[in-house]
Amino acid sequence: MSIEKFVRGYADMEISRFHMPAHKGTPLLGGEPYDITEIKGADSLFESDGIISESERHTADAFGSLRTCYSAEGSSLSIKGALCAVRRLKGRPIRVAASRSCHGAFISACALLGIEPEWLLPDSPRNMLCECRVSANAVADALDSSPLPVDAVYITSPDYLGQLADVKGIAKVCHERGTILIVDNAHGAYLKFLTPSLHPLDMGADLVCDSAHKTLPVYTGGGYLHISKQAPEGLAELCKPSMLMFGSTSPSYLIMQSLDRCAGLLHGGLPEMIRRCCRRTSEVKAVIESRGIRDISEEPMKITVAADFGYDGRQLAELMRQSKMEPEYADPYAVVLMLSPYNTDRDFERLTEFFSNIEVTRSADADSADNSLLFAHRPEKAVSLREAMLSSAQAVPPDDAVGRICARAAMSCQPSVAVVMPGEIISAESVKILKRYSIPEIYVV
Ligand SMILES: Cc1ncc(COP(=O)(O)O)c(C=O)c1O
């Protein structure tokens, strides 16, 4: 029986609920009748052997994974669970080489698990903070130059701007050296359903964290931790108990029903809807490019407009809002637009009309996102990431932070290259970049 069917059936029986949650199914907001807890027959997310594991198997079939674990707390939980599972597999502290452009969930996981990552920088032509693409060569260099074997490589792909890493090349580099590859694919669950698939599972990653809710029709908070069929033996069994270490013991059944419904859709017409959405998005991309505007996203369901045609990215976002459109993200250099099969014809029309009519001007002195200083500069480390993140801290304006020890990662958005990581000393160069991205304050130890 599906999770959705079980919960609907329970709601229809009008049982007197002497269990949590206290709303007892009263439709205060509307969804309460279907918001249940681990009653008899409802299974239990972290010790599942009933309807939840059945639904997870259905999803694993759609993704071609060995096993897929649901998360009702997004990729944030999947990331912590993945790292903890590797730590438990090894049975000792682990060494991780990680893209410095990462989400805060990874940094928190490192602090909680006592991981001191070896940072990999993106070798990016544009040097924008939100770019996360590290190359296979950079990974090979890091693994080969490490004095001790690296247990896992952690990368983010796609990044926030829609750029894709060479996951296949990185997986080859990792596996030749006996290293586990974990991919934060929060933005790329839908990549599985392209022809051909661009999902990291199909590119050789061992563990993949997807935020189902970002690109599939799932309630906010729904995510997956996929374990690949080629992952080291024993890893799959460690994932759920590892997620349990960080997750709530009251995961939302509304979110799990949504993941369950999505599994059914993925076995039905949704993959074709995704491909159709990508074709429609490519038509909008063509309009944008015909106006001489650059779309720097490599993803087929995301548009990233480079704001270098007479507007700052935040001004462009404001203009879009005036035309009844809300972007995903804007900073001085780019505006990110995320599309899905559930965008309507009107949404596509608005987008096309906006970019067909917007005035395009070029100024010779357009401010470029040259953060080469940041990428060249390796801040000095004073204390461990864990010690800095668990210390008491105060927020200060960037100008007052020079020479102090950073306590919380300073980022323009998540994921992005942290200007300074916890435990590192804040330099005058770092402060320049913080100000460029209008980061108003930074936490210091
Ligand atoms: C690359 C990346 N990883 C992880 C996360 C965390 O995902 P979630 O919000 O599903 O917990 C995000 C969220 O924005 C993200 O962009």
Short mmCIF file of N, CA, C and O in Angstrom, two decimals, residues 2 53-65 68 70 192-193 216-218 224 226 229 258-275 342:
data_model
loop_
_atom_site.label_atom_id
_atom_site.label_comp_id
_atom_site.label_asym_id
_atom_site.label_seq_id
_atom_site.Cartn_x
_atom_site.Cartn_y
_atom_site.Cartn_z
N SER A 2 0.44 2.28 -0.72
CA SER A 2 1.25 3.51 -0.75
C SER A 2 1.02 4.31 0.54
O SER A 2 0.01 4.13 1.23
N SER A 53 9.24 2.02 3.35
CA SER A 53 10.31 1.37 2.57
C SER A 53 9.79 0.92 1.21
O SER A 53 10.52 0.95 0.22
N GLU A 54 8.52 0.57 1.14
CA GLU A 54 7.94 0.21 -0.17
C GLU A 54 7.98 1.42 -1.13
O GLU A 54 8.37 1.31 -2.29
N SER A 55 7.62 2.58 -0.58
CA SER A 55 7.63 3.79 -1.40
C SER A 55 9.07 4.17 -1.79
O SER A 55 9.34 4.56 -2.93
N GLU A 56 9.99 4.00 -0.84
CA GLU A 56 11.40 4.30 -1.15
C GLU A 56 11.91 3.37 -2.26
O GLU A 56 12.68 3.80 -3.13
N ARG A 57 11.48 2.12 -2.23
CA ARG A 57 11.92 1.18 -3.29
C ARG A 57 11.37 1.61 -4.64
O ARG A 57 12.04 1.52 -5.67
N HIS A 58 10.15 2.10 -4.64
CA HIS A 58 9.51 2.59 -5.87
C HIS A 58 10.34 3.74 -6.44
O HIS A 58 10.58 3.84 -7.64
N THR A 59 10.78 4.63 -5.54
CA THR A 59 11.60 5.77 -5.98
C THR A 59 12.98 5.29 -6.44
O THR A 59 13.49 5.76 -7.46
N ALA A 60 13.55 4.33 -5.69
CA ALA A 60 14.87 3.80 -6.09
C ALA A 60 14.79 3.21 -7.50
O ALA A 60 15.71 3.40 -8.31
N ASP A 61 13.68 2.54 -7.82
CA ASP A 61 13.51 1.98 -9.17
C ASP A 61 13.50 3.09 -10.21
O ASP A 61 14.07 2.94 -11.28
N ALA A 62 12.83 4.20 -9.89
CA ALA A 62 12.76 5.30 -10.86
C ALA A 62 14.14 5.91 -11.09
O ALA A 62 14.45 6.37 -12.20
N PHE A 63 14.98 5.92 -10.06
CA PHE A 63 16.31 6.53 -10.19
C PHE A 63 17.41 5.52 -10.53
O PHE A 63 18.53 5.91 -10.83
N GLY A 64 17.08 4.23 -10.44
CA GLY A 64 18.10 3.21 -10.73
C GLY A 64 19.16 3.14 -9.65
O GLY A 64 20.32 2.79 -9.93
N SER A 65 18.79 3.46 -8.41
CA SER A 65 19.76 3.39 -7.31
C SER A 65 19.69 2.02 -6.66
O SER A 65 18.71 1.28 -6.85
N THR A 68 17.26 4.13 -2.02
CA THR A 68 17.00 5.56 -1.85
C THR A 68 16.33 5.76 -0.50
O THR A 68 15.35 5.08 -0.20
N TYR A 70 14.37 8.35 2.01
CA TYR A 70 13.65 9.62 2.01
C TYR A 70 14.18 10.53 3.12
O TYR A 70 14.60 10.06 4.19
N LYS A 192 17.88 13.06 -13.88
CA LYS A 192 17.71 11.63 -14.17
C LYS A 192 16.81 11.42 -15.38
O LYS A 192 16.93 10.42 -16.09
N PHE A 193 15.88 12.32 -15.59
CA PHE A 193 14.81 12.04 -16.55
C PHE A 193 15.03 12.73 -17.90
O PHE A 193 14.13 12.82 -18.72
N LEU A 216 11.35 18.73 -8.57
CA LEU A 216 10.24 17.79 -8.78
C LEU A 216 9.04 18.28 -7.97
O LEU A 216 9.22 19.04 -7.00
N PRO A 217 7.82 17.85 -8.32
CA PRO A 217 6.63 18.38 -7.62
C PRO A 217 6.45 17.77 -6.23
O PRO A 217 5.59 16.92 -6.01
N VAL A 218 7.28 18.19 -5.30
CA VAL A 218 7.29 17.65 -3.94
C VAL A 218 7.24 18.82 -2.96
O VAL A 218 7.81 19.88 -3.22
N TYR A 224 16.03 13.21 -1.07
CA TYR A 224 16.49 11.82 -1.17
C TYR A 224 17.97 11.73 -0.81
O TYR A 224 18.73 12.67 -1.06
N HIS A 226 20.43 8.96 -2.25
CA HIS A 226 20.55 7.78 -3.10
C HIS A 226 21.89 7.10 -2.86
O HIS A 226 22.93 7.77 -2.79
N LYS A 229 24.44 1.65 -7.08
CA LYS A 229 24.66 0.19 -7.14
C LYS A 229 26.14 -0.15 -7.05
O LYS A 229 26.50 -1.26 -6.72
N SER A 258 3.97 13.33 -0.18
CA SER A 258 4.32 14.06 -1.39
C SER A 258 5.44 13.33 -2.16
O SER A 258 5.40 13.19 -3.39
N LEU A 259 6.43 12.80 -1.41
CA LEU A 259 7.50 12.02 -2.05
C LEU A 259 6.91 10.75 -2.68
O LEU A 259 7.32 10.31 -3.76
N ASP A 260 5.94 10.17 -1.98
CA ASP A 260 5.29 8.95 -2.45
C ASP A 260 4.52 9.23 -3.74
O ASP A 260 4.61 8.48 -4.73
N ARG A 261 3.77 10.34 -3.76
CA ARG A 261 3.00 10.71 -4.96
C ARG A 261 3.97 10.94 -6.12
O ARG A 261 3.72 10.55 -7.25
N CYS A 262 5.09 11.58 -5.81
CA CYS A 262 6.06 11.89 -6.86
C CYS A 262 6.62 10.59 -7.47
O CYS A 262 6.85 10.51 -8.68
N ALA A 263 6.83 9.58 -6.62
CA ALA A 263 7.34 8.30 -7.14
C ALA A 263 6.38 7.76 -8.20
O ALA A 263 6.81 7.31 -9.27
N GLY A 264 5.08 7.85 -7.92
CA GLY A 264 4.08 7.39 -8.89
C GLY A 264 4.17 8.20 -10.18
O GLY A 264 4.12 7.66 -11.29
N LEU A 265 4.33 9.52 -10.04
CA LEU A 265 4.40 10.38 -11.22
C LEU A 265 5.65 10.07 -12.05
O LEU A 265 5.63 10.11 -13.28
N LEU A 266 6.75 9.75 -11.35
CA LEU A 266 8.00 9.45 -12.06
C LEU A 266 7.90 8.15 -12.85
O LEU A 266 8.59 7.97 -13.85
N HIS A 267 7.04 7.25 -12.38
CA HIS A 267 6.82 6.01 -13.14
C HIS A 267 5.76 6.23 -14.22
O HIS A 267 5.47 5.33 -15.00
N GLY A 268 5.13 7.40 -14.22
CA GLY A 268 4.10 7.70 -15.21
C GLY A 268 4.58 8.77 -16.20
O GLY A 268 5.64 8.63 -16.81
N GLY A 269 3.80 9.85 -16.28
CA GLY A 269 4.06 10.85 -17.33
C GLY A 269 5.04 11.95 -16.98
O GLY A 269 5.37 12.78 -17.83
N LEU A 270 5.51 12.01 -15.73
CA LEU A 270 6.34 13.16 -15.34
C LEU A 270 7.65 13.27 -16.13
O LEU A 270 8.02 14.38 -16.55
N PRO A 271 8.37 12.15 -16.39
CA PRO A 271 9.61 12.32 -17.16
C PRO A 271 9.37 13.03 -18.50
O PRO A 271 10.14 13.92 -18.88
N GLU A 272 8.29 12.68 -19.19
CA GLU A 272 8.02 13.35 -20.48
C GLU A 272 7.66 14.83 -20.24
O GLU A 272 8.06 15.70 -21.02
N MET A 273 6.94 15.11 -19.15
CA MET A 273 6.63 16.52 -18.84
C MET A 273 7.91 17.31 -18.58
O MET A 273 8.04 18.48 -18.96
N ILE A 274 8.88 16.67 -17.93
CA ILE A 274 10.15 17.34 -17.65
C ILE A 274 10.87 17.65 -18.97
O ILE A 274 11.37 18.76 -19.19
N ARG A 275 10.88 16.65 -19.86
CA ARG A 275 11.58 16.87 -21.14
C ARG A 275 10.89 17.97 -21.94
O ARG A 275 11.54 18.80 -22.57
N TYR A 342 5.47 22.42 -13.92
CA TYR A 342 4.28 22.99 -13.31
C TYR A 342 4.22 24.51 -13.49
O TYR A 342 3.31 25.16 -12.98
#
